[in-house]
Amino acid sequence: MPMWHVHYPRGVYDAADRKAFSARVTELYHGRAGLPRFYVSVAFHEYEPDQFFVGGEPAERFVRIWIDQIAYQNTDPERQRRWMGTLNGWLAAFLTERGLSSEIHVDNTPTDFWTIDGHLPPPVGSADFERWVAENKTSPVGMSTSDHAGA
């Protein structure tokens, strides 16, 4: 689970932009980090400029991205810097290349209180995890492939 909240001014992103943006984010986690696609959630929150302020002024060209990362914990300072650089590079087409100001922050949320469809997610790299990636859906953890085929 990375859960992204993208706050943006009215008219900045249309439906096609939002779909492309979420596809880009999904590919970042699936293609680069190997997480199941269904782990990735992106919620878009459109606001009127008079509803969001930065420095006491209406935010007419400002995008705020808040990311909760649970499945993939990143605690090494150097990896964190590289990850933020990766995020900014991958999102440039939706932010800087459109002349938008932006702020991105990532919370590394502990996995202790996390379930998907009532299942505790399997450890990254485990057979259950690899099955979730391949099937792009949850299933009971601890089942063998043959058990799962009949479920």
GROMACS .gro file of C-alpha atoms in nm:
model
  151
    1MET     CA    1   0.000   0.000   0.000
    2PRO     CA    2   0.117   0.327  -0.103
    3MET     CA    3  -0.182   0.559  -0.071
    4TRP     CA    4  -0.141   0.885  -0.257
    5HIS     CA    5  -0.352   1.196  -0.197
    6VAL     CA    6  -0.308   1.455  -0.472
    7HIS     CA    7  -0.455   1.797  -0.387
    8TYR     CA    8  -0.474   2.027  -0.689
    9PRO     CA    9  -0.658   2.341  -0.806
   10ARG     CA   10  -0.970   2.307  -1.017
   11GLY     CA   11  -0.895   2.262  -1.386
   12VAL     CA   12  -0.532   2.153  -1.350
   13TYR     CA   13  -0.597   1.784  -1.420
   14ASP     CA   14  -0.876   1.640  -1.634
   15ALA     CA   15  -0.990   1.276  -1.632
   16ALA     CA   16  -0.722   1.170  -1.882
   17ASP     CA   17  -0.452   1.344  -1.676
   18ARG     CA   18  -0.568   1.173  -1.358
   19LYS     CA   19  -0.567   0.832  -1.528
   20ALA     CA   20  -0.217   0.891  -1.671
   21PHE     CA   21  -0.092   1.023  -1.336
   22SER     CA   22  -0.223   0.719  -1.147
   23ALA     CA   23  -0.081   0.482  -1.412
   24ARG     CA   24   0.258   0.650  -1.372
   25VAL     CA   25   0.245   0.610  -0.994
   26THR     CA   26   0.136   0.246  -1.025
   27GLU     CA   27   0.422   0.170  -1.263
   28LEU     CA   28   0.667   0.333  -1.024
   29TYR     CA   29   0.574   0.090  -0.747
   30HIS     CA   30   0.501  -0.217  -0.959
   31GLY     CA   31   0.774  -0.182  -1.220
   32ARG     CA   32   1.051  -0.048  -0.997
   33ALA     CA   33   0.965  -0.187  -0.652
   34GLY     CA   34   0.783  -0.505  -0.757
   35LEU     CA   35   0.469  -0.442  -0.552
   36PRO     CA   36   0.133  -0.576  -0.670
   37ARG     CA   37  -0.055  -0.319  -0.878
   38PHE     CA   38  -0.357  -0.342  -0.650
   39TYR     CA   39  -0.146  -0.213  -0.359
   40VAL     CA   40  -0.130   0.130  -0.526
   41SER     CA   41  -0.411   0.379  -0.457
   42VAL     CA   42  -0.428   0.736  -0.583
   43ALA     CA   43  -0.702   0.975  -0.470
   44PHE     CA   44  -0.741   1.313  -0.640
   45HIS     CA   45  -0.877   1.603  -0.439
   46GLU     CA   46  -0.968   1.905  -0.650
   47TYR     CA   47  -1.001   2.237  -0.468
   48GLU     CA   48  -1.104   2.592  -0.546
   49PRO     CA   49  -0.809   2.831  -0.511
   50ASP     CA   50  -0.989   3.010  -0.227
   51GLN     CA   51  -1.002   2.680  -0.033
   52PHE     CA   52  -0.627   2.609  -0.018
   53PHE     CA   53  -0.369   2.862   0.094
   54VAL     CA   54   0.010   2.861   0.090
   55GLY     CA   55   0.183   3.132   0.289
   56GLY     CA   56  -0.154   3.296   0.350
   57GLU     CA   57  -0.226   3.333  -0.022
   58PRO     CA   58  -0.468   3.137  -0.243
   59ALA     CA   59  -0.291   2.843  -0.409
   60GLU     CA   60  -0.381   2.885  -0.776
   61ARG     CA   61  -0.095   2.677  -0.923
   62PHE     CA   62   0.004   2.453  -0.632
   63VAL     CA   63  -0.017   2.074  -0.604
   64ARG     CA   64   0.024   1.902  -0.267
   65ILE     CA   65   0.098   1.529  -0.263
   66TRP     CA   66   0.073   1.326   0.057
   67ILE     CA   67   0.190   0.966   0.038
   68ASP     CA   68   0.137   0.693   0.298
   69GLN     CA   69   0.381   0.409   0.233
   70ILE     CA   70   0.311   0.095   0.429
   71ALA     CA   71   0.417  -0.198   0.211
   72TYR     CA   72   0.761  -0.061   0.135
   73GLN     CA   73   0.950   0.089   0.429
   74ASN     CA   74   1.238   0.318   0.347
   75THR     CA   75   1.442   0.425   0.650
   76ASP     CA   76   1.791   0.475   0.503
   77PRO     CA   77   1.860   0.850   0.456
   78GLU     CA   78   2.047   0.803   0.127
   79ARG     CA   79   1.772   0.581  -0.017
   80GLN     CA   80   1.514   0.836   0.100
   81ARG     CA   81   1.694   1.114  -0.090
   82ARG     CA   82   1.714   0.897  -0.403
   83TRP     CA   83   1.346   0.804  -0.369
   84MET     CA   84   1.241   1.170  -0.345
   85GLY     CA   85   1.453   1.245  -0.652
   86THR     CA   86   1.286   0.955  -0.834
   87LEU     CA   87   0.940   1.081  -0.738
   88ASN     CA   88   1.015   1.433  -0.858
   89GLY     CA   89   1.161   1.303  -1.184
   90TRP     CA   90   0.874   1.065  -1.255
   91LEU     CA   91   0.614   1.332  -1.180
   92ALA     CA   92   0.777   1.620  -1.368
   93ALA     CA   93   0.531   1.585  -1.659
   94PHE     CA   94   0.246   1.650  -1.415
   95LEU     CA   95   0.414   1.918  -1.206
   96THR     CA   96   0.719   2.122  -1.308
   97GLU     CA   97   0.668   2.078  -1.683
   98ARG     CA   98   0.323   2.236  -1.639
   99GLY     CA   99   0.461   2.529  -1.444
  100LEU     CA  100   0.308   2.412  -1.117
  101SER     CA  101   0.457   2.454  -0.772
  102SER     CA  102   0.442   2.142  -0.561
  103GLU     CA  103   0.518   1.981  -0.230
  104ILE     CA  104   0.551   1.606  -0.173
  105HIS     CA  105   0.585   1.427   0.157
  106VAL     CA  106   0.602   1.058   0.242
  107ASP     CA  107   0.494   0.893   0.566
  108ASN     CA  108   0.648   0.553   0.636
  109THR     CA  109   0.352   0.401   0.817
  110PRO     CA  110   0.415   0.088   1.028
  111THR     CA  111   0.265  -0.233   0.892
  112ASP     CA  112   0.131  -0.348   1.231
  113PHE     CA  113  -0.224  -0.225   1.170
  114TRP     CA  114  -0.260  -0.293   0.798
  115THR     CA  115  -0.489  -0.537   0.620
  116ILE     CA  116  -0.617  -0.566   0.264
  117ASP     CA  117  -0.952  -0.739   0.215
  118GLY     CA  118  -0.915  -0.864   0.573
  119HIS     CA  119  -0.578  -1.031   0.503
  120LEU     CA  120  -0.250  -0.940   0.667
  121PRO     CA  121  -0.023  -0.881   0.366
  122PRO     CA  122   0.253  -1.139   0.322
  123PRO     CA  123   0.620  -1.044   0.358
  124VAL     CA  124   0.782  -0.904   0.045
  125GLY     CA  125   0.956  -1.182  -0.146
  126SER     CA  126   0.756  -1.465   0.012
  127ALA     CA  127   0.569  -1.719  -0.201
  128ASP     CA  128   0.240  -1.563  -0.090
  129PHE     CA  129   0.364  -1.217  -0.188
  130GLU     CA  130   0.475  -1.341  -0.531
  131ARG     CA  131   0.132  -1.500  -0.580
  132TRP     CA  132  -0.037  -1.170  -0.493
  133VAL     CA  133   0.186  -0.992  -0.747
  134ALA     CA  134   0.116  -1.249  -1.021
  135GLU     CA  135  -0.261  -1.263  -0.959
  136ASN     CA  136  -0.293  -0.890  -0.883
  137LYS     CA  137  -0.535  -0.963  -0.600
  138THR     CA  138  -0.544  -1.074  -0.238
  139SER     CA  139  -0.594  -1.430  -0.122
  140PRO     CA  140  -0.546  -1.610   0.208
  141VAL     CA  141  -0.185  -1.615   0.320
  142GLY     CA  142  -0.028  -1.954   0.389
  143MET     CA  143  -0.208  -2.143   0.114
  144SER     CA  144  -0.004  -2.348  -0.128
  145THR     CA  145  -0.051  -2.288  -0.500
  146SER     CA  146  -0.255  -2.607  -0.531
  147ASP     CA  147  -0.476  -2.506  -0.234
  148HIS     CA  148  -0.529  -2.167  -0.391
  149ALA     CA  149  -0.625  -2.307  -0.731
  150GLY     CA  150  -0.922  -2.483  -0.574
  151ALA     CA  151  -1.026  -2.191  -0.352
   0.00000   0.00000   0.00000
